[in-house]
PDB file of C-alpha atoms in Angstrom:
ATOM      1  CA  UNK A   1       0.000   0.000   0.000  1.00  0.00           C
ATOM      2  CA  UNK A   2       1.159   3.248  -0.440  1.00  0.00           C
ATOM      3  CA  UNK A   3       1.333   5.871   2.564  1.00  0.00           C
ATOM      4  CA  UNK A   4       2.657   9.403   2.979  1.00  0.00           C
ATOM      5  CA  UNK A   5       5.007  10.049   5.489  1.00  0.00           C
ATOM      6  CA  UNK A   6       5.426  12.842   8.065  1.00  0.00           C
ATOM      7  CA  UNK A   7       7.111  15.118   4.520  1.00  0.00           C
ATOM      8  CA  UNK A   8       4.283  14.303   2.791  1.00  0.00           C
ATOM      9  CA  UNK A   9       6.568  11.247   0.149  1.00  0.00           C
ATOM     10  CA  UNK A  10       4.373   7.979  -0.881  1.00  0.00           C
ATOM     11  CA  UNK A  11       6.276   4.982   1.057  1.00  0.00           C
ATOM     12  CA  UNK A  12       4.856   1.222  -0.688  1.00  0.00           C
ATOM     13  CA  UNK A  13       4.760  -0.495   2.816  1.00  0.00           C
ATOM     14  CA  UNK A  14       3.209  -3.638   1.831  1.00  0.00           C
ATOM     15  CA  UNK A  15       0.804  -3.331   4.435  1.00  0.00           C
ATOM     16  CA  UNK A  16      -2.238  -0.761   5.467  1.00  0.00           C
ATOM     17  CA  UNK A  17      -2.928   0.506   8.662  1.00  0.00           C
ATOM     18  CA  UNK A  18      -5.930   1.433  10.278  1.00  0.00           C
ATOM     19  CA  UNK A  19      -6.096   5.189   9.304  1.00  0.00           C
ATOM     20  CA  UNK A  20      -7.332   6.318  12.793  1.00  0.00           C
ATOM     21  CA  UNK A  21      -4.369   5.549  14.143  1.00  0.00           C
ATOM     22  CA  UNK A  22      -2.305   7.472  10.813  1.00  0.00           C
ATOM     23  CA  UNK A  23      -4.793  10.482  11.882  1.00  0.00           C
ATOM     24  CA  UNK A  24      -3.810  10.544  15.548  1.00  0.00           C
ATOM     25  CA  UNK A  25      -0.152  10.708  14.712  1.00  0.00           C
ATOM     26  CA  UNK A  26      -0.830  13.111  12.231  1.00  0.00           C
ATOM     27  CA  UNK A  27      -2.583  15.572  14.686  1.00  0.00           C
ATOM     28  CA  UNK A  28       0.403  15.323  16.772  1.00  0.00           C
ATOM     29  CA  UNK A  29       2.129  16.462  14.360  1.00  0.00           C
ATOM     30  CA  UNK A  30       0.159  19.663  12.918  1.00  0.00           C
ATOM     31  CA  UNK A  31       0.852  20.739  17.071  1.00  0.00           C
ATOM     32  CA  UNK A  32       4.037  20.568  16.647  1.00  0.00           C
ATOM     33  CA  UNK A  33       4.047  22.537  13.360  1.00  0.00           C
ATOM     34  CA  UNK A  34       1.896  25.063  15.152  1.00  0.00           C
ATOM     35  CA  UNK A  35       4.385  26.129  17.226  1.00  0.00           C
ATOM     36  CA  UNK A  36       6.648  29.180  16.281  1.00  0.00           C
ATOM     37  CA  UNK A  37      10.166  28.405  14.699  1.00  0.00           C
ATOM     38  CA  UNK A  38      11.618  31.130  16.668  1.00  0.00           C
ATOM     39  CA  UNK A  39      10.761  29.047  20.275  1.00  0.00           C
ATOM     40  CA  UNK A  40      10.919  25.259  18.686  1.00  0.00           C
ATOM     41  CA  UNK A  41      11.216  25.205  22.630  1.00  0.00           C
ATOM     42  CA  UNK A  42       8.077  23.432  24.368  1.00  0.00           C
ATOM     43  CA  UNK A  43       7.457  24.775  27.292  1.00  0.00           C
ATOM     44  CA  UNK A  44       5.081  24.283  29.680  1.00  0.00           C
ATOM     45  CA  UNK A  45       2.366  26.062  27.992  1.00  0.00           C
ATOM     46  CA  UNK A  46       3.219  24.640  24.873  1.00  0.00           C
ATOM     47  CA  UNK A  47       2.976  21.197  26.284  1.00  0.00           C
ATOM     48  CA  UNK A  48      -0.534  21.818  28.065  1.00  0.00           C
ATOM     49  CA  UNK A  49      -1.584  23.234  23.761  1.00  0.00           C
ATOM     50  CA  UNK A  50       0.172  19.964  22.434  1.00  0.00           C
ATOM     51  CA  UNK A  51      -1.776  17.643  24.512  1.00  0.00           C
ATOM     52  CA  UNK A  52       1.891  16.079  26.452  1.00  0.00           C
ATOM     53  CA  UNK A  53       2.071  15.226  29.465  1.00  0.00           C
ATOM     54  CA  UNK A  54       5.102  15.618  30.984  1.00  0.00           C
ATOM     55  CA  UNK A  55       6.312  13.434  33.970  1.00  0.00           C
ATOM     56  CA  UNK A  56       9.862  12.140  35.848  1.00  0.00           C
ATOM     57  CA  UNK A  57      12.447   8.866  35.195  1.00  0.00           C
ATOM     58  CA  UNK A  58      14.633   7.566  37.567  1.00  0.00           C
ATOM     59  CA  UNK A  59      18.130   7.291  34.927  1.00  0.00           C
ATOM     60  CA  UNK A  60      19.051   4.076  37.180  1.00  0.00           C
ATOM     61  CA  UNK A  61      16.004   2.117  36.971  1.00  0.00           C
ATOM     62  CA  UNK A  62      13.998   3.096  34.221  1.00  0.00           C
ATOM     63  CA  UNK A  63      10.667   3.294  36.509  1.00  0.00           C
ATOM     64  CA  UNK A  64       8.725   6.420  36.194  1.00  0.00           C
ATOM     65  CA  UNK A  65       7.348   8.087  39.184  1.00  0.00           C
ATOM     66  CA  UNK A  66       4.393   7.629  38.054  1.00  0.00           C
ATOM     67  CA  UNK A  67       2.317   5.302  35.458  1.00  0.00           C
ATOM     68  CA  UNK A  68       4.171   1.776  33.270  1.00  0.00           C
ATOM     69  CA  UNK A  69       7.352   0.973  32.925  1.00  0.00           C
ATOM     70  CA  UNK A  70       8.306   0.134  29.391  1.00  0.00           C
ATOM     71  CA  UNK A  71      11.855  -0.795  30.352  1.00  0.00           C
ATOM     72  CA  UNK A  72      13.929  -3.190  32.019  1.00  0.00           C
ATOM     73  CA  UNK A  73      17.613  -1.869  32.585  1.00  0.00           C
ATOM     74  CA  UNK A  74      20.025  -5.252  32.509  1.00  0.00           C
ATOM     75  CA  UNK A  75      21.673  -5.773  35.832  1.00  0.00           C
ATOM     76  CA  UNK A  76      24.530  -4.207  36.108  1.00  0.00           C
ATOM     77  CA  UNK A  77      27.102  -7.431  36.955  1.00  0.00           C
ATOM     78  CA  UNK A  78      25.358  -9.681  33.949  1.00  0.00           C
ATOM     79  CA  UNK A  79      26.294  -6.454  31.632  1.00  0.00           C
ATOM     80  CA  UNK A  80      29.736  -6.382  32.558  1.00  0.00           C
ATOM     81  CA  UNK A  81      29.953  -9.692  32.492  1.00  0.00           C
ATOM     82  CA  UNK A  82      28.940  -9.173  29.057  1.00  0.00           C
ATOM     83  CA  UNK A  83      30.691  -6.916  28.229  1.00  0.00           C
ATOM     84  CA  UNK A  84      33.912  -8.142  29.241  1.00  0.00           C
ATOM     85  CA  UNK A  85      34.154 -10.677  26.369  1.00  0.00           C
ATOM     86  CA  UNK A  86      33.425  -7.778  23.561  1.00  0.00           C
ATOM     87  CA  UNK A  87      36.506  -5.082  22.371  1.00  0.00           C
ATOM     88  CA  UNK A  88      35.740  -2.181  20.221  1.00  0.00           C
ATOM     89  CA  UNK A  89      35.621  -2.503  16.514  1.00  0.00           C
ATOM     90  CA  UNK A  90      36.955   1.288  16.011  1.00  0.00           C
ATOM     91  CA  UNK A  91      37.300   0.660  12.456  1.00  0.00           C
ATOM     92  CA  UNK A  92      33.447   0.803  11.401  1.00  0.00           C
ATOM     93  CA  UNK A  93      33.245   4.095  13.203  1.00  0.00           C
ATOM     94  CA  UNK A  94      33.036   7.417  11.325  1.00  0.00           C
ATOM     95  CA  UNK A  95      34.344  10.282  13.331  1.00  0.00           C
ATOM     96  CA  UNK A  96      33.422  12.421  10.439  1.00  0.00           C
ATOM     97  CA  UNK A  97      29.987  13.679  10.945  1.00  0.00           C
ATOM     98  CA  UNK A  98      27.597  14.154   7.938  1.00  0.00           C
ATOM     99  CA  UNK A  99      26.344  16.413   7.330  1.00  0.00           C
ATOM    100  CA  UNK A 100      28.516  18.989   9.011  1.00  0.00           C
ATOM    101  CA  UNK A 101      28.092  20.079  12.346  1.00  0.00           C
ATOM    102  CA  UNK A 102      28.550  23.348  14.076  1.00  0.00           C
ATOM    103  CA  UNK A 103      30.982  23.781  17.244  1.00  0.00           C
ATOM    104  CA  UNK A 104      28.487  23.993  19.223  1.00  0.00           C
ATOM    105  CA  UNK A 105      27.274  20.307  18.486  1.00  0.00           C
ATOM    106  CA  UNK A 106      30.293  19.088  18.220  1.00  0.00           C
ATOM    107  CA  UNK A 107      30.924  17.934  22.470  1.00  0.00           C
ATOM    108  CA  UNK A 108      27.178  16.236  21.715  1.00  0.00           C
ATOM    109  CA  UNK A 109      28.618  14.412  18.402  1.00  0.00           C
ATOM    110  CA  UNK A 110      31.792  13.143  20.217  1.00  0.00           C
ATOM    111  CA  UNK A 111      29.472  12.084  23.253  1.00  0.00           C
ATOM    112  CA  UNK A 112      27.348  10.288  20.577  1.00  0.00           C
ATOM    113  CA  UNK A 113      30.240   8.623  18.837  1.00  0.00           C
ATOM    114  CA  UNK A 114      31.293   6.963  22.541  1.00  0.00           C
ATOM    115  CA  UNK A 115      27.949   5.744  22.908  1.00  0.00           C
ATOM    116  CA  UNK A 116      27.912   3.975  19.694  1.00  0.00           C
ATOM    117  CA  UNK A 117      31.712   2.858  20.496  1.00  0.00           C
ATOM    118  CA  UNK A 118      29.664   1.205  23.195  1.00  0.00           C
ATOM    119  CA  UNK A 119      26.812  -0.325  20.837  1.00  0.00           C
ATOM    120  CA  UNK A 120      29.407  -1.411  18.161  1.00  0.00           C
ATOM    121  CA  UNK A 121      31.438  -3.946  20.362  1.00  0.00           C
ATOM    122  CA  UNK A 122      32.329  -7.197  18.788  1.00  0.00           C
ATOM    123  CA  UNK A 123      34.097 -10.403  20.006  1.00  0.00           C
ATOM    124  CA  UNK A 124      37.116 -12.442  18.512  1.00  0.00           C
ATOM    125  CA  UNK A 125      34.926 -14.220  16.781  1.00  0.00           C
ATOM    126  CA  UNK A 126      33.146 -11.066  14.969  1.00  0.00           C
ATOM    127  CA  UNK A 127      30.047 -11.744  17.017  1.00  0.00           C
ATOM    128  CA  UNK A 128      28.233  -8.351  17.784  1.00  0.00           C
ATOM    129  CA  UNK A 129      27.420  -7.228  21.124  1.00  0.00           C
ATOM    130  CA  UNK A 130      24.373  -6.232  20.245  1.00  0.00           C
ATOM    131  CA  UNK A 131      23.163  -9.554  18.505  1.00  0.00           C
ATOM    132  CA  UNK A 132      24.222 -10.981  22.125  1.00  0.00           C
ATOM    133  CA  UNK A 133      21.679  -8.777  23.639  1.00  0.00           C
ATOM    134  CA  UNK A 134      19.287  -9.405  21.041  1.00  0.00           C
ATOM    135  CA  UNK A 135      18.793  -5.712  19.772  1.00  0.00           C
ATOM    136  CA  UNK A 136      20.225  -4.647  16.578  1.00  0.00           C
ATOM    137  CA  UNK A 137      20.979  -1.537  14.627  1.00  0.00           C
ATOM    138  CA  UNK A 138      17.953  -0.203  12.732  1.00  0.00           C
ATOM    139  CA  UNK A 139      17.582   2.278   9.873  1.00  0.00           C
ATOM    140  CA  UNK A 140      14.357   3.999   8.124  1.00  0.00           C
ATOM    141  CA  UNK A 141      16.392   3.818   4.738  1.00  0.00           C
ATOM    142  CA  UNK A 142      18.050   6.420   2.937  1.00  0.00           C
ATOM    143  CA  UNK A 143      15.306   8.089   1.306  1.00  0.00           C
ATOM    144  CA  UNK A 144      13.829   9.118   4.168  1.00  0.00           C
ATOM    145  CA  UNK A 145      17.160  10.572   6.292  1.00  0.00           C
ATOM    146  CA  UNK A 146      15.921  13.880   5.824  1.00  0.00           C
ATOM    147  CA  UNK A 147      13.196  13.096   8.807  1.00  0.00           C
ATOM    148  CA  UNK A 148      15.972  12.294  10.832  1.00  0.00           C
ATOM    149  CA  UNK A 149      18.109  15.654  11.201  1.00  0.00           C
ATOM    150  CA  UNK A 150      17.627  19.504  10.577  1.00  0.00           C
ATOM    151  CA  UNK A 151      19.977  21.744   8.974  1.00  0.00           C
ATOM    152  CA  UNK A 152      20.080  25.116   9.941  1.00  0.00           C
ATOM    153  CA  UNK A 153      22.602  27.559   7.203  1.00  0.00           C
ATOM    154  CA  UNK A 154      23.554  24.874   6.258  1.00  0.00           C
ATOM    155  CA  UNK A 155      24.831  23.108   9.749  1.00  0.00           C
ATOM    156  CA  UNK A 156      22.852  20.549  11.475  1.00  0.00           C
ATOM    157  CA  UNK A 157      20.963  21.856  14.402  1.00  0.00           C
ATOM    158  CA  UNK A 158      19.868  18.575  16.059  1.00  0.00           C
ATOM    159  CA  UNK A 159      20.505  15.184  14.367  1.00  0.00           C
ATOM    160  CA  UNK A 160      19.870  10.820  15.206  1.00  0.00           C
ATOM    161  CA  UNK A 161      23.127   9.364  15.247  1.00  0.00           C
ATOM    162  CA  UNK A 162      21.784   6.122  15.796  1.00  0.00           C
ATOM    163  CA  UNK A 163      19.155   3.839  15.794  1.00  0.00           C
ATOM    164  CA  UNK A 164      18.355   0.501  18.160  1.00  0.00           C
ATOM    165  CA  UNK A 165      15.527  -1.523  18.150  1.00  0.00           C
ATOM    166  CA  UNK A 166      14.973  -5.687  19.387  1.00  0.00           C
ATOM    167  CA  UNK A 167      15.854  -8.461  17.107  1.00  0.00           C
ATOM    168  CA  UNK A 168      11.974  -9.656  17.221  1.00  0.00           C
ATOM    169  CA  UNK A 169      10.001  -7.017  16.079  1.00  0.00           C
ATOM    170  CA  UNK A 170       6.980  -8.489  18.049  1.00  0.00           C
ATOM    171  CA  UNK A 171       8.314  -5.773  20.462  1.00  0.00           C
ATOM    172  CA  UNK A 172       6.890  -2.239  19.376  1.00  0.00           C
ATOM    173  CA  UNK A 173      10.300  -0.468  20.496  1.00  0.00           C
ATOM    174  CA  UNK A 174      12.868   1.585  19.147  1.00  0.00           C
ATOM    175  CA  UNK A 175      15.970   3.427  21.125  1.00  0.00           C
ATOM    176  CA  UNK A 176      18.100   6.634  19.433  1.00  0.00           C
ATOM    177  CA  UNK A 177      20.519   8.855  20.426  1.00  0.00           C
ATOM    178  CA  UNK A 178      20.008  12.184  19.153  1.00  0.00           C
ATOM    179  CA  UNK A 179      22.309  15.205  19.528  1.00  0.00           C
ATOM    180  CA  UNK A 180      21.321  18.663  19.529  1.00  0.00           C
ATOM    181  CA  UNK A 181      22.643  22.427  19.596  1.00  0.00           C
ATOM    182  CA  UNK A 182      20.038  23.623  21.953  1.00  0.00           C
ATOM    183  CA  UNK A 183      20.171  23.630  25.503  1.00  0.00           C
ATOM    184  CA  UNK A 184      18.694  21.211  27.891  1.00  0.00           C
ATOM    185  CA  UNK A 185      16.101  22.582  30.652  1.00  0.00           C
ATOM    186  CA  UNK A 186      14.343  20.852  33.308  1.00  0.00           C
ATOM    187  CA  UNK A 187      11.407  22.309  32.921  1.00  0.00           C
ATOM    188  CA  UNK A 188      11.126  22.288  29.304  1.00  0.00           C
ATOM    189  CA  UNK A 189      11.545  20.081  26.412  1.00  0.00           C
ATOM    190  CA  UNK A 190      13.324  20.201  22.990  1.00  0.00           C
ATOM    191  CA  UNK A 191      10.825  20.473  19.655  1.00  0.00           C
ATOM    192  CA  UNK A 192      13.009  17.567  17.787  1.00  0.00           C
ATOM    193  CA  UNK A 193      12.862  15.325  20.954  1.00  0.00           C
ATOM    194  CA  UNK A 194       8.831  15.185  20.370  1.00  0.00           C
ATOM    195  CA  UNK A 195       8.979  15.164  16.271  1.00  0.00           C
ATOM    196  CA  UNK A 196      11.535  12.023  16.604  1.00  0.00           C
ATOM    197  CA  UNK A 197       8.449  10.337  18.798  1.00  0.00           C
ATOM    198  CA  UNK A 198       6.151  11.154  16.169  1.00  0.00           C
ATOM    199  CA  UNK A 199       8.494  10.641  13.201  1.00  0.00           C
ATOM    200  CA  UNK A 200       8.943   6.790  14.823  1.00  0.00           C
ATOM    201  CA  UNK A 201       5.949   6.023  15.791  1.00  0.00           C
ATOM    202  CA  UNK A 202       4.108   6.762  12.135  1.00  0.00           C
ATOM    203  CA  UNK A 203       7.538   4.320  10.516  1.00  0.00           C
ATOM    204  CA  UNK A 204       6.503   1.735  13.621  1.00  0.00           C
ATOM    205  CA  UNK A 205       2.531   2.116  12.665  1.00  0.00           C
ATOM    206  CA  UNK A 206       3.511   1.354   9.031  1.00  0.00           C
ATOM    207  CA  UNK A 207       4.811  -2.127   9.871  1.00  0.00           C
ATOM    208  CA  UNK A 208       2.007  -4.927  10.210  1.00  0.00           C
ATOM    209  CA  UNK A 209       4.028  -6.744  13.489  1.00  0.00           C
ATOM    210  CA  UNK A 210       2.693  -3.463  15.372  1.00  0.00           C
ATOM    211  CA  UNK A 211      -1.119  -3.320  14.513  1.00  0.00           C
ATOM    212  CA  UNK A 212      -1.759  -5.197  17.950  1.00  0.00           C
ATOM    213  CA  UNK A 213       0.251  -2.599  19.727  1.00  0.00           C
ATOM    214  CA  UNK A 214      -1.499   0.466  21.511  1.00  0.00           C
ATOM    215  CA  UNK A 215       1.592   1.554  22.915  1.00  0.00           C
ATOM    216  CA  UNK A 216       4.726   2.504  20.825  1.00  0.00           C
ATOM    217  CA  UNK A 217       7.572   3.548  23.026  1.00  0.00           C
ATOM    218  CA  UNK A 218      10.385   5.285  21.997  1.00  0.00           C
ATOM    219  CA  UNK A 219      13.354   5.833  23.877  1.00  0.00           C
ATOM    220  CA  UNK A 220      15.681   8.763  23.734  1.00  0.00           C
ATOM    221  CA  UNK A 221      19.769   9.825  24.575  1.00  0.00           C
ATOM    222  CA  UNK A 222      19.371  13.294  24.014  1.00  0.00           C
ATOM    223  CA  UNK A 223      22.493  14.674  24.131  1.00  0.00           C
ATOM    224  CA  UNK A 224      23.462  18.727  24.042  1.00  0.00           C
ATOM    225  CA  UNK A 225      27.260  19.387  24.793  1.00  0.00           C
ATOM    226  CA  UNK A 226      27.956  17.490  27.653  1.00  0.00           C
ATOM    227  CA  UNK A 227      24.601  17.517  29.102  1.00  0.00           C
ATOM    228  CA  UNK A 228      22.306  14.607  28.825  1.00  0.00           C
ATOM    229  CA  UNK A 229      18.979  13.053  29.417  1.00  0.00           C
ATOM    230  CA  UNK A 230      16.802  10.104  28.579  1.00  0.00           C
ATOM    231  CA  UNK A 231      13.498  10.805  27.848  1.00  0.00           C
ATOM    232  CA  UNK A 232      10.831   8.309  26.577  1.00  0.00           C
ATOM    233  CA  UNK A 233       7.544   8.734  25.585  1.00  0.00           C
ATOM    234  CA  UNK A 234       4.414   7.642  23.289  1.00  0.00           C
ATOM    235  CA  UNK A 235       1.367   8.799  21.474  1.00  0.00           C
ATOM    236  CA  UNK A 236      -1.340   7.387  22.989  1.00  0.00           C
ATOM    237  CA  UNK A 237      -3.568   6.066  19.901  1.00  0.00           C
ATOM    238  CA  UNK A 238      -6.911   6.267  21.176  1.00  0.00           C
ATOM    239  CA  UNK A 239      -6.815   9.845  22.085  1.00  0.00           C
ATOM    240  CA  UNK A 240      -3.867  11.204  20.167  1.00  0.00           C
ATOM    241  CA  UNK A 241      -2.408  12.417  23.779  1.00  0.00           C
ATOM    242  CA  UNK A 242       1.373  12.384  24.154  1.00  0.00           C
ATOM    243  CA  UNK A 243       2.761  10.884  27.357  1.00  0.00           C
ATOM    244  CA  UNK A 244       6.949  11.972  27.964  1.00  0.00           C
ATOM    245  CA  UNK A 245       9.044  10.915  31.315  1.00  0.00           C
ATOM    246  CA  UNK A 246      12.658  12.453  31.618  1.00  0.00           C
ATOM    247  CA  UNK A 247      15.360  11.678  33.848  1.00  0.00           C
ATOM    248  CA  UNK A 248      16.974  14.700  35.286  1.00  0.00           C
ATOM    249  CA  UNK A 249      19.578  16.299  33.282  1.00  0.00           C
ATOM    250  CA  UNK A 250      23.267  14.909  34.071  1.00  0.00           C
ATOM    251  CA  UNK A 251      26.707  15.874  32.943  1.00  0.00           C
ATOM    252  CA  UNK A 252      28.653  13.404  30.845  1.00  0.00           C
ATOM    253  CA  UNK A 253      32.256  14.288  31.133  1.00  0.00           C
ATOM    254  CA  UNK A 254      33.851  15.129  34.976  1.00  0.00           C
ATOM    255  CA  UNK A 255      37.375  16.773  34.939  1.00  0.00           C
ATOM    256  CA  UNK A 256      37.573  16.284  31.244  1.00  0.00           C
ATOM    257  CA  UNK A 257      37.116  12.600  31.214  1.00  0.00           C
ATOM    258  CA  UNK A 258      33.981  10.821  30.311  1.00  0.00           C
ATOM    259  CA  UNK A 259      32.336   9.084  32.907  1.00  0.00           C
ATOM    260  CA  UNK A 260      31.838   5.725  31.964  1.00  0.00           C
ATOM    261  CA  UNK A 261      29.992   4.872  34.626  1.00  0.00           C
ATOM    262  CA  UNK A 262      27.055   6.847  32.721  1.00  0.00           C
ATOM    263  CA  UNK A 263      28.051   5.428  29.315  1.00  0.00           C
ATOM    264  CA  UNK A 264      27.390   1.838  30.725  1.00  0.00           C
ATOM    265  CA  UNK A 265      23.856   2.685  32.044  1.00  0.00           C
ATOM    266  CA  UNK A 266      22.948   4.661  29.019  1.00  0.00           C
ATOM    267  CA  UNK A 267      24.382   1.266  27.209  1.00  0.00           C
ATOM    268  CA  UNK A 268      21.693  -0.838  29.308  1.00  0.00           C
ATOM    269  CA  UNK A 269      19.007   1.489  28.773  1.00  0.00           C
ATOM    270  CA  UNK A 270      19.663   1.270  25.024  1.00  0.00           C
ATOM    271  CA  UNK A 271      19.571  -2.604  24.960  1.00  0.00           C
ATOM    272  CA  UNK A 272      17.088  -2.874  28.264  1.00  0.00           C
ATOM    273  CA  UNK A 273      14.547  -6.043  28.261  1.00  0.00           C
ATOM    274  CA  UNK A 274      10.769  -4.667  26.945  1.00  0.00           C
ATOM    275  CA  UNK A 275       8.245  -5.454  29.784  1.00  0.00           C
ATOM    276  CA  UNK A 276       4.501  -4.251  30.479  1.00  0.00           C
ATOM    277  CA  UNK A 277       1.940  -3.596  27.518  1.00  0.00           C
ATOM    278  CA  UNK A 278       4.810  -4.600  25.166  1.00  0.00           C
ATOM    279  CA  UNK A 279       5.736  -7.825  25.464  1.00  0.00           C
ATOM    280  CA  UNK A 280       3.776  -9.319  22.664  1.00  0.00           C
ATOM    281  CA  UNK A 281       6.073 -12.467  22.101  1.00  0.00           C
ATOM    282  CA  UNK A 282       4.628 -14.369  18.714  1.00  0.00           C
ATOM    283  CA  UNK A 283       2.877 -12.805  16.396  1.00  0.00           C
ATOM    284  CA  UNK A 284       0.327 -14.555  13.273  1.00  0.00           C
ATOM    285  CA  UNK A 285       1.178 -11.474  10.858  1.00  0.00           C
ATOM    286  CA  UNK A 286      -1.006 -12.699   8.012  1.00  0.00           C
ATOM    287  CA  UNK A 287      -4.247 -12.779  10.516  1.00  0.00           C
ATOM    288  CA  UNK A 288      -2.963  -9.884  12.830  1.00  0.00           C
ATOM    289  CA  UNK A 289      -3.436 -12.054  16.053  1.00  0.00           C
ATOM    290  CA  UNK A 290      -1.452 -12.559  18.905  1.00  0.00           C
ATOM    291  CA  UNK A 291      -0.713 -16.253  19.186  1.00  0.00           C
TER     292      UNK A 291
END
């Protein structure tokens, strides 16, 4: 079937989706577009006008204060153990970005870069960490890159740098890091951290393994400088209400080294075990039931 995406380009999906749940996505979106490109900021008021709902994330647990928990982080001595049998593969890393970046997204890039230093582990015998955690690397395809950064004269003013979601896609989840020019406030949030949730969950509605789904979370290392925080959120599909929980904002780098304490709990949030209303293990796709 064909289906326009958030730019308004016919995508052949192979697969149609109830259009209510297109239409709720959509109306996110034409919020988003509502607000002025001089802000791009969503404040408070902005959020109450955008129908989000804005609540806290505890960065070590992944339980929000309050409602589900989408998220299990891996313990913490099973992920080093892990860990410890994977090196980095620095060869398959760019530390070119593309397209170019300004200096003031540059700390953000090189934060990003370590993170997917992280993600890109192999062992001796070329197995991938990730394929040992059962999450993989995940791309929208190259015609549609353009959803997934903003250039500003020129220079990109927030971009993805990567992409995560579980090897069985019976699980309605994706992870990113994204990296930004902005700066992070506590009581705010940043305009391309809610268009990637939107931007996701229309490519996640477009895939027939997620029709069961009501709940599409996406999960988020937004990065700005050295400053970081995850935030994770979803479009609820009923009533077209966005619901976002942040950690607290948290510096990456102490006395100009990275703390790697914070890169290995990032790590586990990025490859954490789905639980709650998202743990739809088998899936008939040719009848759309859950077996």
């Amino acid at each position: 079937m064909l289906r326009q995406n958030l730019n308004g380009d016919f995508v052949n999906t192979g697969y149609d989706p109830e259009p209510e749940r297109l239409a709720v996505v959509k109306r996110v979106v034409k919020h988003l577009k509502s607000i002025p490109y001089s802000d791009r900021r969503i404040t408070p008021s902005w959020m109450s006008q955008c129908e989000i709902s804005c609540g806290e994330l505890d960065f070590n647990t992944a339980k929000p204060t309050k409602g589900e928990a989408f998220l299990e982080l891996m313990p913490i001595e099973k992920f080093e153990e892990i860990v410890g049998n994977y090196a980095y593969e620095t060869d398959t890393l760019s530390d070119e970005p593309y397209p170019p970046i300004s200096e003031t997204i540059e700390e953000a890039f090189h934060m990003a870069l370590h993170i997917e230093c992280c993600l890109s582990l192999v062992n001796e015998r070329g197995q991938a960490f990730l394929e040992d955690v059962s999450w993989d690397f995940w791309s929208a395809g190259e015609k549609h890159q353009k959803l997934f950064y903003h250039l500003k004269k020129g220079v990109v003013e927030w971009q993805v740098t990567d992409l995560v979601r579980p090897e069985n896609h019976a699980f309605p989840h994706i992870g990113m890091v994204l990296i930004s020019d902005a700066t992070l406030k506590e009581d705010e949030l940043l305009f391309c951290e809610v268009w990637m949730i939107a931007v996701l969950t229309t490519f996640m509605l477009l895939e027939r393994s997620n029709e069961v789904h009501k709940i599409i979370p996406i999960t988020i290392v937004s990065l700005c400088s050295y400053d970081a925080r995850i935030v994770q959120g979803y479009i609820d599909l009923d009533t077209g209400k966005t619901t976002i929980n942040k950690t607290p904002i948290f510096r990456l780098v102490e006395n100009e080294l990275v703390r790697e304490d914070y890169m290995k709990i990032i790590t586990r949030w990025l490859v954490g075990t789905p639980v709650g209303r998202t743990t739809w293990q088998e899936m008939d796709c040719s009848a759309g039931q859950v077996s």
